XYZ file of C-alpha atoms in Angstrom:
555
model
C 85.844 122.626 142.338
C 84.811 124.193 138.988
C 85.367 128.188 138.941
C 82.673 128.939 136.531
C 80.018 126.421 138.332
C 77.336 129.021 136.844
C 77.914 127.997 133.392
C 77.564 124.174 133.266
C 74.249 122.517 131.955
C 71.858 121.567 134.323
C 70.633 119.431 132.145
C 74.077 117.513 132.049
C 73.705 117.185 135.851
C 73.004 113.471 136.253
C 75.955 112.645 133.567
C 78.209 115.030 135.600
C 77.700 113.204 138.764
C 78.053 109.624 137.626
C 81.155 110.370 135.734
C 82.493 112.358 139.222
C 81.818 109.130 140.874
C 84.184 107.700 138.295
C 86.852 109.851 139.674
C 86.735 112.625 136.710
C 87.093 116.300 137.585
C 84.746 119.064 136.551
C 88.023 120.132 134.799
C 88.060 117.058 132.717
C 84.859 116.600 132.072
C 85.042 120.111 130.416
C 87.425 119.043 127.992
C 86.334 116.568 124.613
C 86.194 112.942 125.842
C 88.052 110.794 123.996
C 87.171 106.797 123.714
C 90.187 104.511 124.566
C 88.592 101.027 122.888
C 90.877 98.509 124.218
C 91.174 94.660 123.587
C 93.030 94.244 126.209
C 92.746 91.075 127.974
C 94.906 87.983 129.821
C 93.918 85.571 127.487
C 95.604 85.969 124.085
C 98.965 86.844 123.891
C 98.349 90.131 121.151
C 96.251 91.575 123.632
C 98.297 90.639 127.067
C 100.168 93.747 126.690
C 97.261 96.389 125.312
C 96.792 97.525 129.019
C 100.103 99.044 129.025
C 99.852 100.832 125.237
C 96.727 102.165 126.659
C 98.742 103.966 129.413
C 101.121 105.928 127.081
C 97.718 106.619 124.122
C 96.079 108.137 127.499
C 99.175 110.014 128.211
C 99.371 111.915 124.926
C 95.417 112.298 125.106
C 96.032 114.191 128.056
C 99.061 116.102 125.862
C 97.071 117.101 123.903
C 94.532 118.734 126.333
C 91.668 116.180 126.012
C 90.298 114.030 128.674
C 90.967 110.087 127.780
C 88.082 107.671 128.655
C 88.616 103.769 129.001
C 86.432 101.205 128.190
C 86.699 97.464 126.839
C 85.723 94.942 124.262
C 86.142 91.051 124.133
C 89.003 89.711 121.645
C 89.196 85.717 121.371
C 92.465 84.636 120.404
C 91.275 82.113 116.606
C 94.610 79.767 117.252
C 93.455 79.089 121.264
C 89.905 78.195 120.254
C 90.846 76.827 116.930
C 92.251 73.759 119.194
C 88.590 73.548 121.030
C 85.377 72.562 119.953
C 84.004 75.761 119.946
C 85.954 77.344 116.980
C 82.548 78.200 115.681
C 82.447 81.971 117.787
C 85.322 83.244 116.299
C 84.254 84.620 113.157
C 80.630 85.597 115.011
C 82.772 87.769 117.735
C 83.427 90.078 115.112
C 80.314 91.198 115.117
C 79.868 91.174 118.847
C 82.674 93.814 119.067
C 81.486 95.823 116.516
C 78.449 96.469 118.001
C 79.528 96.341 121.997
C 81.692 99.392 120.993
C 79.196 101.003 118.590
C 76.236 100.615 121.819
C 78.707 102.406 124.283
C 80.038 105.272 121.572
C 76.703 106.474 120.735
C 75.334 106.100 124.259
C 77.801 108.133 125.778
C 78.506 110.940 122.724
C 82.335 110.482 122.802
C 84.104 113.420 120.720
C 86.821 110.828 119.248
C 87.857 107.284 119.647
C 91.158 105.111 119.271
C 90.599 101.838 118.681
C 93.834 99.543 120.519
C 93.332 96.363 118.938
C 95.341 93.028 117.549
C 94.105 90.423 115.860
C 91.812 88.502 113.215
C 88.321 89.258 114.436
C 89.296 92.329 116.796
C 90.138 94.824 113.842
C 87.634 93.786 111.691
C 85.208 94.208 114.507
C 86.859 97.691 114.901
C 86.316 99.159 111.220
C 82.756 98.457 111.355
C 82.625 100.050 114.823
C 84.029 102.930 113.400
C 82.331 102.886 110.284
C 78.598 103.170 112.036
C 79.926 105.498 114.649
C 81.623 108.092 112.003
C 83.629 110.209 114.421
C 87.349 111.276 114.737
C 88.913 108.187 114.878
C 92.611 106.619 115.444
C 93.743 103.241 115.142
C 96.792 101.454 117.213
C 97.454 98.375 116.046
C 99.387 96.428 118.818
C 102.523 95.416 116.878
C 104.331 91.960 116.087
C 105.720 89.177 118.628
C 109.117 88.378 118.204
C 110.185 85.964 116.121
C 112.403 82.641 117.645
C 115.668 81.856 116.358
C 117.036 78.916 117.756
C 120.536 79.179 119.042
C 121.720 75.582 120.121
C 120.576 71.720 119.361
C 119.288 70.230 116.078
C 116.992 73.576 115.483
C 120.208 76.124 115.465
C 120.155 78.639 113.605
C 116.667 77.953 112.497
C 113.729 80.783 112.798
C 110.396 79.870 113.843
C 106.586 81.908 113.806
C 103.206 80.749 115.147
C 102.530 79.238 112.131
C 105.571 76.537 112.200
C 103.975 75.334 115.333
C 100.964 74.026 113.646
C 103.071 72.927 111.040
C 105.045 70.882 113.398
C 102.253 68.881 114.441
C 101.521 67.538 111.226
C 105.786 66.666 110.967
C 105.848 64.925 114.307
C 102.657 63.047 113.451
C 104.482 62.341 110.535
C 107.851 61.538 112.116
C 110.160 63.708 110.575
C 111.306 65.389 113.929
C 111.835 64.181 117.261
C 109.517 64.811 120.466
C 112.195 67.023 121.877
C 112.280 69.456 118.581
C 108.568 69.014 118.753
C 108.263 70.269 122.678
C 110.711 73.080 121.794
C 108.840 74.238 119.024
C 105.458 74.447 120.984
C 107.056 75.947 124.359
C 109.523 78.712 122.414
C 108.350 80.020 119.571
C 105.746 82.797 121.291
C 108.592 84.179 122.628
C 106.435 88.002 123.341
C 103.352 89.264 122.941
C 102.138 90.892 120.063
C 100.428 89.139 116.915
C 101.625 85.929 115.424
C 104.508 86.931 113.094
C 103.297 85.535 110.267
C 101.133 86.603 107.256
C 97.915 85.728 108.836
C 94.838 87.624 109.218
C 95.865 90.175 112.170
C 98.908 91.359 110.342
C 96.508 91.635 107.118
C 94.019 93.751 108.706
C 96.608 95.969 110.815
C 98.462 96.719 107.408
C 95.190 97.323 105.550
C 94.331 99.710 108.371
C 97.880 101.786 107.876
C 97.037 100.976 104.042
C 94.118 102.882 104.805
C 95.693 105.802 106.747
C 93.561 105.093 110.274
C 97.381 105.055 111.988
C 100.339 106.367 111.865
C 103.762 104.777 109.971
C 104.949 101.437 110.603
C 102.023 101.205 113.413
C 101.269 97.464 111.525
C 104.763 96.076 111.641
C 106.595 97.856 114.519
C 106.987 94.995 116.850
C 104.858 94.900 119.808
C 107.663 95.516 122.468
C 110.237 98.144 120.705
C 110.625 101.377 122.315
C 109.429 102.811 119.250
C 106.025 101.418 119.941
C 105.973 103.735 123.005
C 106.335 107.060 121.092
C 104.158 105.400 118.667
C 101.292 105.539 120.904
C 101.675 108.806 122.349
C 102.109 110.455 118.998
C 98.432 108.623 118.473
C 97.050 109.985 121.716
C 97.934 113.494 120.127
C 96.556 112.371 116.951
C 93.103 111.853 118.215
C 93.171 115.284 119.406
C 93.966 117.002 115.953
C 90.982 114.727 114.365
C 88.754 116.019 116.892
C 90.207 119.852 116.639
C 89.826 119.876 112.686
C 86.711 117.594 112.641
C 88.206 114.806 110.393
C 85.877 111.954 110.679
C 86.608 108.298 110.323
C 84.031 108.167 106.989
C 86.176 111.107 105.832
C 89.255 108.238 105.875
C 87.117 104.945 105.068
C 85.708 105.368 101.863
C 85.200 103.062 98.583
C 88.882 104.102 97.434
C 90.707 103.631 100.242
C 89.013 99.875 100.654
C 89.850 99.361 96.744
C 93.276 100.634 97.910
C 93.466 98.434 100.914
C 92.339 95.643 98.760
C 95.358 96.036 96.390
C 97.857 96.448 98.837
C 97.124 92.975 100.617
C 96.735 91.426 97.370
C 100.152 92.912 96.596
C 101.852 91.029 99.738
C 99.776 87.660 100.217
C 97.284 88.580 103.025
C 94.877 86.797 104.189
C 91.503 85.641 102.594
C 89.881 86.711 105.547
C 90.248 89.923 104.297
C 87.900 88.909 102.069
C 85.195 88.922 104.432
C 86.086 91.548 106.420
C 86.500 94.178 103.550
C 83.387 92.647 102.278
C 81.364 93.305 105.149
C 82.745 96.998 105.605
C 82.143 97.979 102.423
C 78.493 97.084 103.195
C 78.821 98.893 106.060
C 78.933 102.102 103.981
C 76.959 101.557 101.599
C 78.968 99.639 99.190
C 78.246 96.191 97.528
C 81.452 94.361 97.296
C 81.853 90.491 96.676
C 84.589 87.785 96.294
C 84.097 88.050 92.587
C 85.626 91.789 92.920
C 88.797 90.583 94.734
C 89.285 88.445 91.722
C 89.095 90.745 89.489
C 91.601 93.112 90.957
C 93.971 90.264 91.705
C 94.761 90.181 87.879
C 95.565 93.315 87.716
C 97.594 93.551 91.000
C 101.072 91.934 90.972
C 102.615 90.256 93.778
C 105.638 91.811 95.178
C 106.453 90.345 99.108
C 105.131 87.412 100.580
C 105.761 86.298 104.100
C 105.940 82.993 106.676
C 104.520 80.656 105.985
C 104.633 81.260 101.939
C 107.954 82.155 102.157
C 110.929 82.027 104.519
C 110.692 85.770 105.283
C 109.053 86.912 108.480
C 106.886 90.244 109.195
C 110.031 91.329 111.310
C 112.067 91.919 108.115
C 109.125 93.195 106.322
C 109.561 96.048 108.503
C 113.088 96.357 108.874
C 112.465 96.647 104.754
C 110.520 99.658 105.012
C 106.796 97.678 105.605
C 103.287 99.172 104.378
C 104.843 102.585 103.386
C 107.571 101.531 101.326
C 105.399 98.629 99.823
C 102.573 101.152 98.821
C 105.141 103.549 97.758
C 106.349 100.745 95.151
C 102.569 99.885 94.254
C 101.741 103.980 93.819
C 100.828 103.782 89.830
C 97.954 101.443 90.869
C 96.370 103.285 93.915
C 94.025 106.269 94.246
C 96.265 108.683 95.710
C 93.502 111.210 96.765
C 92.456 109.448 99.684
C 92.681 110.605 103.242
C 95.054 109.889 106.629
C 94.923 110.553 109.868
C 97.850 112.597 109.458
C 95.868 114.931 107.356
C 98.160 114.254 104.504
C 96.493 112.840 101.228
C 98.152 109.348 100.336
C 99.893 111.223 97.656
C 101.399 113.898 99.995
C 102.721 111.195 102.326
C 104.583 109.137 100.009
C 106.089 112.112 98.618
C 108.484 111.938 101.529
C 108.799 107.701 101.382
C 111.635 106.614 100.478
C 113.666 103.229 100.222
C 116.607 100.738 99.165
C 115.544 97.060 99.444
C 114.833 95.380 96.325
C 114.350 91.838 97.742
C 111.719 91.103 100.488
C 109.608 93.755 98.521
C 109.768 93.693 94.919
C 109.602 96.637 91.943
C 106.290 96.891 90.054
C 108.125 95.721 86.928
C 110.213 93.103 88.597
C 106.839 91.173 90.302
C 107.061 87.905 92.293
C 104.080 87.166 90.139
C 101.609 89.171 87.479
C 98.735 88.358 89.786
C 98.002 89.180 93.518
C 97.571 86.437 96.397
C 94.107 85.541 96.115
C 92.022 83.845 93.081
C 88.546 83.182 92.923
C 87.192 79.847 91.106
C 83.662 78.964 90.199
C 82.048 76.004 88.639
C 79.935 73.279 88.804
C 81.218 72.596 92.736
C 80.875 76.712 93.448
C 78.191 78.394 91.281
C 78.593 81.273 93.545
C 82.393 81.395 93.715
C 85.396 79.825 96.324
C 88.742 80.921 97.044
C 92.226 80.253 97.148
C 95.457 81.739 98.452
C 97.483 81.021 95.174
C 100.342 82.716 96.522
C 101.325 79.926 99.036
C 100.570 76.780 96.471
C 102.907 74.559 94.919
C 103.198 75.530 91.530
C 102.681 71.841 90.377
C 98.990 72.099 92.093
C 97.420 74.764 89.970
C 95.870 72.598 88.162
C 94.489 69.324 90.399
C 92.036 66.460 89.354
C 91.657 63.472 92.071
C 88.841 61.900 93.648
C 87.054 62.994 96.894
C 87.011 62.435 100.214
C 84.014 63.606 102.280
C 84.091 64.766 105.463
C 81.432 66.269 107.448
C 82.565 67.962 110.163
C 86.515 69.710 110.938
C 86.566 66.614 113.401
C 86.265 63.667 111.363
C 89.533 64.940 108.985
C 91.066 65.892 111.718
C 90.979 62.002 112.641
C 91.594 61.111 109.403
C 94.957 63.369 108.955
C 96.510 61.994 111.919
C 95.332 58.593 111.535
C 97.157 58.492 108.404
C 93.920 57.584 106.395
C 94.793 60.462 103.600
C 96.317 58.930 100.736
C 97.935 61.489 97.357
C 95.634 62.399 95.005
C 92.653 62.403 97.064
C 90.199 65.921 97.275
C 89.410 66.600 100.705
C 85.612 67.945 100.972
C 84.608 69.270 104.359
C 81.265 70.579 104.427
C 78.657 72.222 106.750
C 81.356 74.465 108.222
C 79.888 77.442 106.328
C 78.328 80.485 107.973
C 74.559 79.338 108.365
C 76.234 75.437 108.364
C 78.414 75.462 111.013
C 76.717 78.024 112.214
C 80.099 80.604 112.600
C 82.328 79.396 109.402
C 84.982 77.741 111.334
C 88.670 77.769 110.131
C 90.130 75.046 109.324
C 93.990 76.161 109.710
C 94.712 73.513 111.719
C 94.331 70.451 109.724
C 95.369 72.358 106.632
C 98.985 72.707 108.848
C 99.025 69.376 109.218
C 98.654 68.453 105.841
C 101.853 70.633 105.031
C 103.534 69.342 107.708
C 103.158 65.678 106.740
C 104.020 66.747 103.420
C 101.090 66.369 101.950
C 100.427 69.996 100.448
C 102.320 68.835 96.497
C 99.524 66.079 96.271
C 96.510 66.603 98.065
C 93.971 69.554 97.965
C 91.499 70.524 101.001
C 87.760 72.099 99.604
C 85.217 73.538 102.317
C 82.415 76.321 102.475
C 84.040 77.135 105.917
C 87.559 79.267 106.095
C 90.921 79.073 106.392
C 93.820 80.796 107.840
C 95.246 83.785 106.621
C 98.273 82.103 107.156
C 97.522 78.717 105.583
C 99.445 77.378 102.515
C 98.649 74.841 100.301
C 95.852 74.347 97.886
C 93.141 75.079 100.609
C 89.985 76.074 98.763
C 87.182 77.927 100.754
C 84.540 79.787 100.654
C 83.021 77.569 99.236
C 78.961 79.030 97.834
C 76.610 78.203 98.032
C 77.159 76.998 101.314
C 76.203 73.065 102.303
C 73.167 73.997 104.342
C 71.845 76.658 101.708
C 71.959 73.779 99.396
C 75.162 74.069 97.473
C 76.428 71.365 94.901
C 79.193 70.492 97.700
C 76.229 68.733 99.362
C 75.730 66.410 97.379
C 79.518 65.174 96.272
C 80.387 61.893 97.289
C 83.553 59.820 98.221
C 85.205 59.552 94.843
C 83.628 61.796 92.376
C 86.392 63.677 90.638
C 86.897 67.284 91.305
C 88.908 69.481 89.002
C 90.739 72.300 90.391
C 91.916 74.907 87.898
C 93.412 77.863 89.332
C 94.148 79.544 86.026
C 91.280 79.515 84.302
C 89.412 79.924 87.392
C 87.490 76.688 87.598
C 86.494 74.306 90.049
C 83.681 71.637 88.807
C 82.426 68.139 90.141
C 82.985 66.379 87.252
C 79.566 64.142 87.140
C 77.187 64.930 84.456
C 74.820 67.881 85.105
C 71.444 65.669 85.245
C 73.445 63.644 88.031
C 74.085 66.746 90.233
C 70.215 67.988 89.852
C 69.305 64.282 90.972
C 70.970 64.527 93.381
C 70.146 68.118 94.883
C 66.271 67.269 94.408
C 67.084 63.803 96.697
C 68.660 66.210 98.819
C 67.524 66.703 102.425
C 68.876 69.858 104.664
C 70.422 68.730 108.133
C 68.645 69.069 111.217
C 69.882 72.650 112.832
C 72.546 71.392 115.884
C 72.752 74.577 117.405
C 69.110 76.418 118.602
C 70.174 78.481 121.442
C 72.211 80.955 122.255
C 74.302 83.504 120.191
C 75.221 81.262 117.072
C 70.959 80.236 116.546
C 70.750 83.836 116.299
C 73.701 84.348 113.865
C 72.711 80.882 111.735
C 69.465 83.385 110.979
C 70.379 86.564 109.652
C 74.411 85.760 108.420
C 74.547 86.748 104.807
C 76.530 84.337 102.616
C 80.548 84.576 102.806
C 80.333 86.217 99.011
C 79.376 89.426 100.620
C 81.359 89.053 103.913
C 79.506 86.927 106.248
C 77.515 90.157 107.385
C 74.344 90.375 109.620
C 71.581 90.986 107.626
C-alpha cells in the first residue's frame, strides 16, 4: 500500500481503481505511463514474434523507472489477403490503426508511446497515430526474416525472399521449373519471422522511420531474430523514458524536413511507391500538402545508389551487413537537411558525425550513382491528367519507352485468369481499372499478377496500367496510380481493347493515343458503375477517401 495515501487525487480515484484491478500498484501508477502499441498477432509472420520484443521494450521501460502499459492494434498481413478476395481492406486498415491507437492514447493521457510495428499498412498507420497524438514517442520496427539459401537439389546455392515466391508462380505456370522446385520454394523460403526480405513496402517505411530518427540505428534492417534485436529493444524502452524526461515530442521529430528527408532517402534505395501514399497522407496529417507530382520532382534530383530483391540480386540482409540506413544517409548527406531531430537527441548532423563505412558496392558514392534519378517517376498525359507512377528502378531498360495496344480488364480477377490462361500475348498494355480508392473501394494491389508476369517472362514486352497499386516490391513496367481514378471519371474509363497507349518514362508521358474529340465522346457516353460495396467499413471509406495524388487520406 501507498505510504503517502494523503497525497493522491481524489479525483483520480475511479482511474486508480480500474487500473488496480488491472494488477498495477499504487507505486506504478505513480510513475509516467508509457504506451506499448503492439501489432502483435498469430496471423502474419512480421508480427508472430512482436509479443516477445514487447517483453524486453517493457523491461527497459521499467529501467528506466517508468511504468510500461500494453495495449494492441490489428495488422493484416497484404501478401495473405492479397491471395483472397478481400484484398480491398488492406490499404483501408491503415487508417483503422491510426485511429484505434489515436482513440485509446488520448483517452487514457499516456506520458509516451512506442509504437512495435512491421509491415506495409501497420507503420503507416503508426506515423499518423503519432502524428495526431504529438507526445514522446519511440518507434521499434520488428526487423527482417531470414533469407533462404538453398543448400542441396537443383536450387543449391540459390537465395530466395518472399518476393521469388510470387515470382515462382508465374515460372511454374509458365513451365520453366518443376513442381518439386515450385513446392520448395513456397514451403522454405519464410524461413523466420520478421518482414519479407525484400524491398517492399514494410522495409520502406521501417527505413524511412530510422531515416526519420523515430528509432534507434539499424532498428530497420537488424534482422528480426539476432541477439542484437534484444538490446535493441531495451535500449528503446530507455529511450522512451529520456523523451518523456526532456519533453521531446514526436512533432518535434516529424516535421516537413525530415519527410522531404525521408522522401530522398527511399528514393535513393528503390522503396516502395507506397510510400507515396503514406508520406502523402502524413504530411497532411501536419499540415502539409504533398502530392505524387512532388516525389517526381525530387526523384530528378535524387540519385540512385542501392537497390534490393527483387530489382536486384541483393537482399535487405546485406544491406545491413553494408552499414543500412545510416551509412546510406551518411553517403546521401550533401542532399539532406541535417537540422532535423532524433530520438537520440542528436541532430541528423551530429549523428552522422560518428558514421562511418567501407562498402562501395551494395551502396553506391553520390558521384558514382546506380542512376542520376531516384526509384520512382511520375507520368501524366492524356491516360493520367492527374498523374501515375512507376518504379523505374526495377524496369527493363528496353521498356522505358512502350507503345502497344490494350487490353482491358475490369477487375484484378479477370487478368488474373487471363495471365495464367496464357491469353497475354507481347506487346499488349494491360489496363485494369476500378481498383482505385473510391473504385475498388480500398485500392487493391495488384503484386500478384504483376509477379506473374515476371515470372513468365513477360516483364521485357508487356506493361501492366491501373488506378489501383502495386507492390513495393514489384518490378516491371507496372504503372499505378493511375488519376483520375475509373469511378471519378478518369480517361482510363473509357480506353478500349486495342487503343494504343504510349508509355514514356523519360519525358514523363503516358497518353491514349486516340484523338482528343474521341476521348471527350467518349467520357460524355460515359456512365459511372453501380457502387458493389454499400455496407460496412469500405461504403464508408468509398465516401470520404481523397484521391491517391494526396495519399489516399480520409477526408
Amino acid at each position: 500500500m501507498l505510504s503517502n495515501i494523503k497525497e493522491l487525487d481524489p479525483k483520480k480515484a475511479y482511474e486508480r481503481a480500474l487500473y488496480r484491478g488491472c494488477g498495477y500498484s499504487y507505486e506504478e501508477l505513480q510513475k509516467p505511463k508509457v504506451a506499448i502499441v503492439n501489432s502483435w498477432n498469430e496471423i502474419n509472420p512480421g508480427h508472430i514474434h512482436l509479443r516477445k520484443l514487447a517483453g524486453f521494450v517493457k523491461e527497459g521501460v521499467k529501467q528506466a523507472g517508468g511504468t510500461p502499459m500494453e495495449f494492441n492494434t490489428i495488422a493484416p498481413c497484404d501478401g495473405i489477403a492479397n491471395s483472397g478476395n478481400f484484398s480491398k481492406y488492406i490499404l483501408p486498415s491503415r487508417d483503422i490503426i491510426a485511429a484505434s491507437i489515436e482513440c485509446t492514447i488520448k483517452a487514457y493521457d499516456f506520458d509516451g508511446m512506442v509504437m512495435i510495428c512491421t509491415c506495409d499498412k501497420i507503420i503507416p498507420g503508426m506515423l499518423l497515430a503519432a502524428a495526431r497524438c504529438n507526445i514522446p514517442t519511440i518507434f521499434l520496427t520488428g526487423g527482417i526474416m531470414l533469407p533462404k539459401t538453398f543448400q542441396d537439389g537443383s536450387l543449391k546455392g540459390q537465395t530466395y525472399v518472399t518476393s521469388d515466391i510470387k515470382e515462382a508462380i508465374g515460372k511454374y505456370n509458365a513451365g520453366l521449373i518443376s513442381k518439386e522446385d515450385f513446392f520448395l520454394i513456397e514451403s522454405e523460403t519464410c524461413c523466420s519471422p520478421g518482414a519479407c526480405n525484400m524491398m517492399g513496402t514494410a522495409n520502406t517505411m521501417a527505413c524511412i522511420v530510422e531515416t526519420m530518427g523515430l528509432s534507434l540505428p539499424d532498428c530497420a534492417t537488424l534482422s528480426a531474430v539476432s541477439e542484437e534485436r534484444i538490446e535493441l529493444c531495451k535500449h528503446t524502452g530507455k529511450t522512451i523514458m529520456n523523451l518523456i524526461e526532456k519533453g521531446i515530442k514526436v512533432l518535434d521529430i516529424i516535421t516537413h524536413d525530415s519527410i522531404e528527408n525521408a522522401i530522398k532517402v527511399a528514393l535513393s534505395f528503390g522503396g516502395s511507391t507506397n510510400m507515396v501514399l503514406h508520406l502523402c497522407a502524413l504530411s497532411h496529417e501536419i499540415g502539409g500538402n504533398l502530392n505524387h507530382f512532388d516525389f517526381d520532382k525530387i526523384s530528378k534530383s535524387v540519385p540512385l545508389l542501392a537497390k534490393f530483391k527483387p530489382a536486384s540480386e541483393y537482399n535487405l540482409s546485406e544491406f545491413h551487413e553494408a552499414g543500412g540506413v545510416k551509412v546510406l544517409m551518411k553517403k546521401l548527406s550533401k542532399l539532406l537537411n541535417l537540422s532535423t531531430k532524433t530520438v537520440l537527441g542528436l541532430t541528423l548532423k551530429d549523428y552522422l558525425k560518428n558514421v562511418d563505412f567501407t562498402d562501395f558496392q551494395i551502396i553506391r558514392n553520390l558521384n558514382d550513382p546506380i542512376s542520376s534519378e531516384g526509384a520512382i517517376a511520375v507520368l501524366k498525359g492524356s491516360l493520367a491528367p492527374e498523374g501515375a507512377i512507376i518504379k523505374q528502378s526495377a524496369i527493363d531498360p528496353k521498356m522505358r519507352y512502350h507503345k502497344g495496344p490494350a487490353k482491358v480488364f475490369e477487375c484484378e480477377e479477370d487478368l488474373k485468369d487471363a495471365l495464367l490462361l496464357n491469353k497475354i500475348e507481347e506487346g499488349n498494355v494491360l489496363v485494369i481499372r476500378y481498383e482505385g480508392p473510391k473504385g475498388s473501394p480500398g485500392m487493391r494491389e495488384l503484386s500478384i499478377p504483376a509477379a506473374i508476369l515476371v515470372g513468365m517472362g513477360l516483364s521485357d514486352s508487356v506493361a501492366m496500367i491501373t488506378d489501383g497499386r502495386y507492390s513495393g516490391a514489384t518490378r516491371g513496367p507496372c504503372i499505378g496510380h493511375v488519376c483520375p481514378e475509373a469511378i471519378e471519371g478518369g480517361p482510363i474509363a473509357i480506353v478500349h481493347n486495342g487503343d494504343m497507349i504510349e508509355i514514356d518514362i523519360d519525358n514523363r508521358k503516358l497518353d491514349l493515343l486516340i484523338p482528343q474529340g474521341e476521348i471527350e465522346n467518349r467520357l460524355n457516353e460515359w456512365e459511372k458503375p453501380e457502387v458493389k460495396i454499400e455496407t460496412g467499413y469500405l461504403n464508408i471509406y468509398r465516401k470520404i477517401v481523397s484521391s491517391a495524388k494526396y495519399g489516399a487520406y480520409l477526408q
